[in-house]
Structure formats: structure tokens, C-alpha cells
PDB file of C-alpha atoms in Angstrom:
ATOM      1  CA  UNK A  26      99.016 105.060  29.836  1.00 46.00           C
ATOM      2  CA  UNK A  27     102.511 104.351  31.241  1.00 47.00           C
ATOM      3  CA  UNK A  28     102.557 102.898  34.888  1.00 63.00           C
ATOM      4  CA  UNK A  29     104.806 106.148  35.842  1.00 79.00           C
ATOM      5  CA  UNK A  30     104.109 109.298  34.089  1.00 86.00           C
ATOM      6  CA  UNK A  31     106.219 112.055  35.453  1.00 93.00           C
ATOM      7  CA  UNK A  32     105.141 115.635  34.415  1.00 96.00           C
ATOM      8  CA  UNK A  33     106.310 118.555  35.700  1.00 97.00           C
ATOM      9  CA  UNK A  34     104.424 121.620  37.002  1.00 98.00           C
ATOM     10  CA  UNK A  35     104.739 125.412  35.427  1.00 98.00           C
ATOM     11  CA  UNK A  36     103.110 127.018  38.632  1.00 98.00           C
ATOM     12  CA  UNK A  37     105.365 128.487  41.280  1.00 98.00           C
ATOM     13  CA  UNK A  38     105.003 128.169  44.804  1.00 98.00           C
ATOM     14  CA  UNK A  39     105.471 132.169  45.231  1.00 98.00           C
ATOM     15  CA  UNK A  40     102.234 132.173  42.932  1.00 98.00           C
ATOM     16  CA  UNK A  41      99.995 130.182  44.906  1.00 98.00           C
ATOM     17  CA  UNK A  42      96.781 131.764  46.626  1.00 98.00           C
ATOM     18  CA  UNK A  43      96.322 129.057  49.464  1.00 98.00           C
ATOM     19  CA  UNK A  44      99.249 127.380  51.743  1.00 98.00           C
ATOM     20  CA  UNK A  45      98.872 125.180  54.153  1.00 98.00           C
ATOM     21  CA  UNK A  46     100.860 122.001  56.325  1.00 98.00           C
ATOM     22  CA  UNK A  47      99.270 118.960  57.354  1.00 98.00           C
ATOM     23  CA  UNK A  48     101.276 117.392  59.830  1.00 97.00           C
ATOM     24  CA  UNK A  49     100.812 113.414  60.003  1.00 94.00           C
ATOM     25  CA  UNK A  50      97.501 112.393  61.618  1.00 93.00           C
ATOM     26  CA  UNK A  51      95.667 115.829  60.894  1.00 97.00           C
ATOM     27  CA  UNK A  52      93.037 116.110  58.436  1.00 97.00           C
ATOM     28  CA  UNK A  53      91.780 118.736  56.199  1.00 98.00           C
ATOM     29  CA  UNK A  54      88.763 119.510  54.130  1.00 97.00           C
ATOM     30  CA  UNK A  55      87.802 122.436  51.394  1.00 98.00           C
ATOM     31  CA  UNK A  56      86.495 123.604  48.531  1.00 98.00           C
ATOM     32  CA  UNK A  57      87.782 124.108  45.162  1.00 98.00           C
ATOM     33  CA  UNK A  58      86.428 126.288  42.468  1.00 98.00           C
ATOM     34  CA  UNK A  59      86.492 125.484  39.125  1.00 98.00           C
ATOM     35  CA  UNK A  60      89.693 125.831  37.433  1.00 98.00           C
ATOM     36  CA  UNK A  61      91.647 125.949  40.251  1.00 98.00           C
ATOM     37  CA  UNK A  62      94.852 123.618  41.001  1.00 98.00           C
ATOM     38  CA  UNK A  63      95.601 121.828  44.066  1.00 98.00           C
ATOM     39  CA  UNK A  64      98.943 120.578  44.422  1.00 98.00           C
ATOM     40  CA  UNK A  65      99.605 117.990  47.386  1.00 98.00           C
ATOM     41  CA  UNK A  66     103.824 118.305  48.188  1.00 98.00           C
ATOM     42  CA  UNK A  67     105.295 115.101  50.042  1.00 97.00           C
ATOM     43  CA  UNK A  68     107.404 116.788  52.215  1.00 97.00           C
ATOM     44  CA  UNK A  69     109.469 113.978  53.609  1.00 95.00           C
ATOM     45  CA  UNK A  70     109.073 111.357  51.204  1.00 93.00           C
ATOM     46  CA  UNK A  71     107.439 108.526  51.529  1.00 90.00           C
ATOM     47  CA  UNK A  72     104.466 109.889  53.326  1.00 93.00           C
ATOM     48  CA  UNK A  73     100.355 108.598  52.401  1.00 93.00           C
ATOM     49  CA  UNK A  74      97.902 111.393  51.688  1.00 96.00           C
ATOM     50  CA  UNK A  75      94.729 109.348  52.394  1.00 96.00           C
ATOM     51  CA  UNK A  76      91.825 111.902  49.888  1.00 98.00           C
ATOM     52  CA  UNK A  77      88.362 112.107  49.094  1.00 98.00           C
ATOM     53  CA  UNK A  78      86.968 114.024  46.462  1.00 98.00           C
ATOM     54  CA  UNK A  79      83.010 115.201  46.272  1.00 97.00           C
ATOM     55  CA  UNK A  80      81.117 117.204  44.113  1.00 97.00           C
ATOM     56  CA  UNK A  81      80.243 120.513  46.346  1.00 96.00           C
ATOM     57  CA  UNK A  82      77.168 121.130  45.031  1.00 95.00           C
ATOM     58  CA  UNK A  83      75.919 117.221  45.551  1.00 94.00           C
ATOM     59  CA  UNK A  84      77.928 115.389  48.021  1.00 93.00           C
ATOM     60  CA  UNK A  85      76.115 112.163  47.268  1.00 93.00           C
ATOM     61  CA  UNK A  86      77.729 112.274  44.037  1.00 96.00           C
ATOM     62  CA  UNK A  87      82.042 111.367  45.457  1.00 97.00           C
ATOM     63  CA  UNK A  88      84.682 109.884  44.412  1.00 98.00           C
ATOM     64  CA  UNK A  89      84.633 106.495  42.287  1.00 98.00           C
ATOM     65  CA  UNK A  90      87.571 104.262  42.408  1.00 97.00           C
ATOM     66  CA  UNK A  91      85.647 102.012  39.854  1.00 97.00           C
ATOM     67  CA  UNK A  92      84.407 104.417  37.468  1.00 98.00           C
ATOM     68  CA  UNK A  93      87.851 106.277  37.506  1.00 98.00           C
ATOM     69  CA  UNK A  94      89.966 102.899  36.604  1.00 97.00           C
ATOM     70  CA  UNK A  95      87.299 101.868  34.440  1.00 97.00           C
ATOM     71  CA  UNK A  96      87.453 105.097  32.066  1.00 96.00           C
ATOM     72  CA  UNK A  97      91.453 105.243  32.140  1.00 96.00           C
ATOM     73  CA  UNK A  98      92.186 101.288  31.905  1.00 95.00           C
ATOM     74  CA  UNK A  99      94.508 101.522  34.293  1.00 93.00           C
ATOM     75  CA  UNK A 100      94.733 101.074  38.093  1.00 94.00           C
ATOM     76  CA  UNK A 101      97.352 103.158  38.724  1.00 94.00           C
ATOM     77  CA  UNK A 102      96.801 106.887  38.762  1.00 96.00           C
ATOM     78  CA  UNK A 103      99.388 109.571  37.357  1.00 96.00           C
ATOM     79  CA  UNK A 104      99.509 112.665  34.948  1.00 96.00           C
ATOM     80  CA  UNK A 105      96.429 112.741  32.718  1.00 96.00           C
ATOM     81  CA  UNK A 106      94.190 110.451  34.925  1.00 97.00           C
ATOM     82  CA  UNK A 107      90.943 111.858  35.155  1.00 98.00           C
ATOM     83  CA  UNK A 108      89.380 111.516  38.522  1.00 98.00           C
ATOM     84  CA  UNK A 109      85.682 110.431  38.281  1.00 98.00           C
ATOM     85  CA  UNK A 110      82.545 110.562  40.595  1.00 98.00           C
ATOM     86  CA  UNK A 111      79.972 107.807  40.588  1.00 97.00           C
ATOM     87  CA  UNK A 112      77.418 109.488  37.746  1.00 97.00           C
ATOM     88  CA  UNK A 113      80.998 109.037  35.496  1.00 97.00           C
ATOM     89  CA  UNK A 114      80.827 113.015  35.925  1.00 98.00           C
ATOM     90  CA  UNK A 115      85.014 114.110  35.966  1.00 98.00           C
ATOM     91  CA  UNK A 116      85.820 116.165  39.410  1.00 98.00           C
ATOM     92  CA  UNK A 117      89.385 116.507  39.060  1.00 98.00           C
ATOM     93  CA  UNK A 118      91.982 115.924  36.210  1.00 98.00           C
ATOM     94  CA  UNK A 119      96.130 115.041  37.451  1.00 98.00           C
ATOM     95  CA  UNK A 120      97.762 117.414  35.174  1.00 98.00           C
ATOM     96  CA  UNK A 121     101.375 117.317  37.353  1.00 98.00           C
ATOM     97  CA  UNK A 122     103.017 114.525  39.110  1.00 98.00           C
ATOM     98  CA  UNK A 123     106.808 113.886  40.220  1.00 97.00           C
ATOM     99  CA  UNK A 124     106.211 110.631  41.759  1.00 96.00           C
ATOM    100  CA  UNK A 125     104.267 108.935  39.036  1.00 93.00           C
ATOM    101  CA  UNK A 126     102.174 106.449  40.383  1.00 93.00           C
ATOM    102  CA  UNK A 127      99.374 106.463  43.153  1.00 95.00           C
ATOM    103  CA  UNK A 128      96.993 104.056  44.616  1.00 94.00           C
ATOM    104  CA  UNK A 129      93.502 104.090  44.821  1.00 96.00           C
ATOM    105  CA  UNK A 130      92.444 100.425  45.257  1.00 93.00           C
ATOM    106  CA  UNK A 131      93.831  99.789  49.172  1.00 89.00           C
ATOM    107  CA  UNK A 132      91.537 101.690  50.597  1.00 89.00           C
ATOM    108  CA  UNK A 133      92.176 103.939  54.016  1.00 88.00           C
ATOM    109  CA  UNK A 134      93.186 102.234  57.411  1.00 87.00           C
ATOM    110  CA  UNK A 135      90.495 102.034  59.857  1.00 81.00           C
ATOM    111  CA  UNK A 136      90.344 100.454  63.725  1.00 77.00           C
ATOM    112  CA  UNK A 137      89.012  97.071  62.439  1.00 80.00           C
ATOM    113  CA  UNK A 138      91.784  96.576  59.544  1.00 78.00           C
ATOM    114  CA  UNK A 139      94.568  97.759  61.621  1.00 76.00           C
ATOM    115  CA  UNK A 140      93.658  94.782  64.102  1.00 80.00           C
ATOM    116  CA  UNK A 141      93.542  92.449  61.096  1.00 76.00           C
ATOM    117  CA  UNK A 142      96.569  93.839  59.130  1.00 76.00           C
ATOM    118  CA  UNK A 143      98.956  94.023  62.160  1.00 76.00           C
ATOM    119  CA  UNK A 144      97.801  93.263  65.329  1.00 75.00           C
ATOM    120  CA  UNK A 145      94.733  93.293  67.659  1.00 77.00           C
ATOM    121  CA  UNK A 146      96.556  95.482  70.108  1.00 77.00           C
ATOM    122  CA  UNK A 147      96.561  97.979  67.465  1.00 74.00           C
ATOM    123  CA  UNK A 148      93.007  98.544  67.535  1.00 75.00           C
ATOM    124  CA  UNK A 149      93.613 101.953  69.765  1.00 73.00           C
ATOM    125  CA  UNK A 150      95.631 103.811  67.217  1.00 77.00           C
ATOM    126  CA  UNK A 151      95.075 106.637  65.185  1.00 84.00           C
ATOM    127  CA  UNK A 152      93.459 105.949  62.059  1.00 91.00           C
ATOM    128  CA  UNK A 153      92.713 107.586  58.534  1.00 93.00           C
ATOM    129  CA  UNK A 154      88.834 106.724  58.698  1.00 92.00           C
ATOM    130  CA  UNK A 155      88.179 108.669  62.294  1.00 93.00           C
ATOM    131  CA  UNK A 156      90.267 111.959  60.771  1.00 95.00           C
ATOM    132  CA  UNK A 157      87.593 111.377  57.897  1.00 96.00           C
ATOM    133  CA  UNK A 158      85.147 111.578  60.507  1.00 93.00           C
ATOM    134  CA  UNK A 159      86.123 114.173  62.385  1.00 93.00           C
ATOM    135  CA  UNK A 160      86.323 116.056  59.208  1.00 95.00           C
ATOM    136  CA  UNK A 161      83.603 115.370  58.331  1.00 93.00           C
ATOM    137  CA  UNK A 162      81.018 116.316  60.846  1.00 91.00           C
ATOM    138  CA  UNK A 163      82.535 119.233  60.499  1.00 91.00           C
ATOM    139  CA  UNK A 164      79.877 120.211  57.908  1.00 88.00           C
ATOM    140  CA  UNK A 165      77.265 119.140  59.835  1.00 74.00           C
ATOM    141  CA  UNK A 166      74.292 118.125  58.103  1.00 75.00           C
ATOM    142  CA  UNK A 167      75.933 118.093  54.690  1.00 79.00           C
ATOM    143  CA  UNK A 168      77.611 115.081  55.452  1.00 88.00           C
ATOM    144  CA  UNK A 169      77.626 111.987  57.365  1.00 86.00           C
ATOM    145  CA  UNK A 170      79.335 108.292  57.914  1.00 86.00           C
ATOM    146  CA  UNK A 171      77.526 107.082  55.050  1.00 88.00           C
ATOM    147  CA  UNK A 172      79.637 109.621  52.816  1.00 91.00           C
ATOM    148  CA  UNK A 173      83.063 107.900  53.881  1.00 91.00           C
ATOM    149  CA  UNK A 174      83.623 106.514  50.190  1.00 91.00           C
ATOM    150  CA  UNK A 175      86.716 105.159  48.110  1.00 93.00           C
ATOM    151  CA  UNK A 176      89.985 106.920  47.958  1.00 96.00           C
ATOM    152  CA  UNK A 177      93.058 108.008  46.682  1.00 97.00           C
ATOM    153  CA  UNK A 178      96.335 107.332  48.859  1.00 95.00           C
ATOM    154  CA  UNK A 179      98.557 109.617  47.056  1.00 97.00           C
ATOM    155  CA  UNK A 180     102.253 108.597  46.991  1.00 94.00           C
ATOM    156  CA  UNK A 181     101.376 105.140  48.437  1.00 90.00           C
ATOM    157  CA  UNK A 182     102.714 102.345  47.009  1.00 85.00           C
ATOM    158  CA  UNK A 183     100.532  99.086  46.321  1.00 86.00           C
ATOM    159  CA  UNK A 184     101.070  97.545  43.542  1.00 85.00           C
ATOM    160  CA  UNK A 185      99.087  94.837  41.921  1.00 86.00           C
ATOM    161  CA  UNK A 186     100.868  91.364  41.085  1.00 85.00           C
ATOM    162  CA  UNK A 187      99.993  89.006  38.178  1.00 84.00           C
ATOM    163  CA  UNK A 188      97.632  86.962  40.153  1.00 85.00           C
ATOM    164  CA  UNK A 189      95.499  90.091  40.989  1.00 82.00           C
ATOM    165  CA  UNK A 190      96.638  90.588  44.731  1.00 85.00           C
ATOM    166  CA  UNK A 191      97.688  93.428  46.534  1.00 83.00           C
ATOM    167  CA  UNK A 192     101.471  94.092  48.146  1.00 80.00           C
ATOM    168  CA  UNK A 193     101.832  97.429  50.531  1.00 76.00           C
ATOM    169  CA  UNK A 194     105.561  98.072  49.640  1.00 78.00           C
ATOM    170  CA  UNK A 195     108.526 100.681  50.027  1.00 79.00           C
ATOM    171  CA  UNK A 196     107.264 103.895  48.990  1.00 79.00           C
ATOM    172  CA  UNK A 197     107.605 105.328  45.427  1.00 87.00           C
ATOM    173  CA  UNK A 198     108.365 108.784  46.490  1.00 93.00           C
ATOM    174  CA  UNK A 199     111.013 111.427  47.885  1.00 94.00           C
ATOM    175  CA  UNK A 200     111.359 114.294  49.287  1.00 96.00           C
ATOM    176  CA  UNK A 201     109.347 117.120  47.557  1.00 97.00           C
ATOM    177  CA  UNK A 202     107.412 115.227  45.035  1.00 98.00           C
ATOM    178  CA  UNK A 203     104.145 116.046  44.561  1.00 98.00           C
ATOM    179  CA  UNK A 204     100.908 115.223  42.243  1.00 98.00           C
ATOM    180  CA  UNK A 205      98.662 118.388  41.216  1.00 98.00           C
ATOM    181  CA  UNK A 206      95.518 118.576  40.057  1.00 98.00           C
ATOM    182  CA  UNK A 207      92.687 120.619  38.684  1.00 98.00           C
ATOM    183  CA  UNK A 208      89.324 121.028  39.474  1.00 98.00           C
ATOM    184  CA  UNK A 209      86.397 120.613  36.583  1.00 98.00           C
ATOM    185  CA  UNK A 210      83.905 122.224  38.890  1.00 98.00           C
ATOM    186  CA  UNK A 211      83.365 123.045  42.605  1.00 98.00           C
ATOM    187  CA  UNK A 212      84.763 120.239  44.201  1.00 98.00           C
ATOM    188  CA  UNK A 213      85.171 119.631  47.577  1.00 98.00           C
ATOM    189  CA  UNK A 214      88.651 117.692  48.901  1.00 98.00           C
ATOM    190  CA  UNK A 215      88.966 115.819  52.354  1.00 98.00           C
ATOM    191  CA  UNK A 216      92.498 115.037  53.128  1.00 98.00           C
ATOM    192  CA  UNK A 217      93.395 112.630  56.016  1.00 97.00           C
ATOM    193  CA  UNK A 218      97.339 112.663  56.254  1.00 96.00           C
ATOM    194  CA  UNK A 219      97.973 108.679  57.078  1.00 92.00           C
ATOM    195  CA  UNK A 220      99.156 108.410  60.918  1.00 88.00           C
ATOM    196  CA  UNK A 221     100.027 104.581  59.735  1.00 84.00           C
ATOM    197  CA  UNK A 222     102.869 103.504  61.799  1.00 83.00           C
ATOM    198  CA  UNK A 223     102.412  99.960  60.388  1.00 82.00           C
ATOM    199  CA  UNK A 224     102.990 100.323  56.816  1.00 77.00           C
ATOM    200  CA  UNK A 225     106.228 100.178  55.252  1.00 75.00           C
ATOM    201  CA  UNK A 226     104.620 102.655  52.271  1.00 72.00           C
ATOM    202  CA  UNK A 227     105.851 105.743  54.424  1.00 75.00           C
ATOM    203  CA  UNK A 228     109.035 104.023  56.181  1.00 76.00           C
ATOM    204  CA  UNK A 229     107.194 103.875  59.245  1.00 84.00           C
ATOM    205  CA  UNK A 230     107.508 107.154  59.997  1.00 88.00           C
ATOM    206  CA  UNK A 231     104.172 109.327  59.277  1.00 93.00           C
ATOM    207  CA  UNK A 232     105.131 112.771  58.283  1.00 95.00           C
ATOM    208  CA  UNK A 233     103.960 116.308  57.345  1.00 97.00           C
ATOM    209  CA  UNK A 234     102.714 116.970  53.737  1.00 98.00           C
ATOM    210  CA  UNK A 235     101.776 120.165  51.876  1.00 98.00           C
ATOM    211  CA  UNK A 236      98.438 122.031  49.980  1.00 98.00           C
ATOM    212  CA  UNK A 237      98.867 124.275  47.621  1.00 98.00           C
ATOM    213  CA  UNK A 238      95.698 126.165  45.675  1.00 98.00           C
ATOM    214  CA  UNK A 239      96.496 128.426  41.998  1.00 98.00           C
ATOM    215  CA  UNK A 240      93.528 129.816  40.702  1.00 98.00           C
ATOM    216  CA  UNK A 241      94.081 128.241  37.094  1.00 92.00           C
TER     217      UNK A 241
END
């Protein structure tokens, strides 16, 4: 698979049966049925859309950063990647994407690695893993802090260099672009838009991106 594979949607916005804006720092969580496609728009460019992925019917079984890299050979994810859970089980395939390339190996920013990435006056600030939370509990008993798993960060830019390190560079994406995706069975999606001042991914300048739901 090509490091960038850009593939462009059929579906039309007019079409869709779900709309909704996330402005930067605000998180969002729901259900998809199966067939349906979820299109994430990058407004502004440049922006992180920090996502977990479960399987509704058994929570315990999320998102697998591992398992999905492992079945595509590839660390990067783009058109055709095939998001798997931990049983290997695919929850969502990318069948659309006009940026080409996401991460999923950096992981979301938290209180403790924004002290050790920037600063340790940084501690304070907003943070994708407390919008997790917050999303989270939400549900109540279906889920807890021992749910928080890997993650996407769709149109984030990390790439790998030759020695195997990581580099958190200028963002891959523009204005508009956006990755789609659709669902293999119910699967439930937890969205924290990245508040990451910090990071020179989104210019730092954290802003608003957009959800989109077809029913096939």
C-alpha cells in the first residue's frame, strides 16, 4: 500500500443523515450501524482528530493499533486500511481519504506527556485523554478509564524515520480534506478534537472539524 492513497468520495454532503461540528477541545461519542459511513471533514486544515473505535455490542473488544498495522503492513493509515479491534475482528474499513496519510502510533496527549513533551507548566492544559474521559463516563457503567485504548489521530502528521523514531511535523492536510469510513458492524466512535497548542501538526492553532453519517 502506497504511503498516500488519495480516493475520493461519491457521497454528497446534501445526502448525509447526521451533521455535526466539533469545535477544537470538544469531544464526541456515537454509534454506528452497520453499513453506515462516517466521514470526518478537516475544516481548517491542519487540525488532529484524536478517535477511538469500539465494538458496541462488547466494548472490551476496541481499537488495536497493533493488530491494524500488523494485518495491512503498513503504519500509516489511508484508503483501503482496515481498522481492526484486538480479537483481529475488522470495525471499520477507510474507503475515502483526501489527505492520504494518518497516524495511529503517537498516541493522544495527556497531562503527564504534555509536561514531558513541552513544558511542566503545561501540565494545566486541556488535553485529548480528559475529553476521552469526559466522554466517556458519559455511558456510565458501559465504560470506564480502563477502556481509554490506542488511537487514530486523523490528519496528524508523524512520520516514522529510518532508525524507527518518531517526528511530530507540519501537517499533511488542508482545508476540507477529509478521511471516510465504513462501519462492518455496530461500532461505537469517540472523537476528542486535539486542543494541542504545542504541536506543530495543526499549526498551533486547534480548530473545528466536521462528522458526517450516510447510511451506506
Amino acid at each position: 500500500m502506497a504511503a498516500f492513497n488519495l480516493i475520493e468520495s461519491p457521497r454528497k454532503v446534501a445526502e448525509a443523515v447526521y451533521s455535526k461540528t466539533i469545535l477544537a477541545g470538544d469531544g464526541w461519542m456515537h454509534d454506528l450501524l452497520p453499513g453506515q459511513v462516517l466521514r470526518i471533514v478537516d475544516l481548517e486544515g491542519n487540525q488532529a482528530a484524536d478517535t477511538l473505535f469500539y465494538d458496541a455490542d462488547q466494548p472490551e473488544d476496541h481499537y488495536s493499533a497493533i493488530a491494524t498495522i500488523a494485518g495491512q503492513a503498513n503504519v500509516y493509515l489511508t484508503a483501503g486500511s482496515v481498522l481492526r479491534a484486538e480479537s483481529g475482528k475488522p470495525l471499520v474499513t477507510i474507503i475515502a481519504d483526501t489527505c492520504g496519510r494518518h497516524d495511529t502510533i503517537g498516541g493522544s496527549c495527556s497531562a503527564q506527556s504534555n509536561t514531558v513533551r513541552y513544558a511542566h507548566e503545561k501540565l494545566h492544559m486541556h488535553n485529548c485523554r480528559d475529553t476521552f474521559m469526559l466522554q466517556l463516563s458519559k455511558r456510565e457503567a458501559d465504560y470506564t478509564k480502563r477502556d481509554l485504548a490506542p488511537n487514530v489521530n486523523f490528519f496528524m502528521n508523524v512520520p516514522v524515520t529510518a532508525e524507527g523514531g518518531l517526528q511530530f511535523a507540519d501537517g499533511v492536510s488542508a482545508p476540507g480534506y477529509y478521511v471516510e469510513m465504513q462501519s462492518h458492524g455496530r461500532t461505537t466512535v469517540l472523537i476528542s478534537n486535539c486542543p494541542q497548542l504545542n504541536n506543530p501538526c495543526n499549526a498551533y492553532n486547534p480548530t473545528p472539524v466536521q462528522v458526517l453519517i450516510w447510511n451506506e
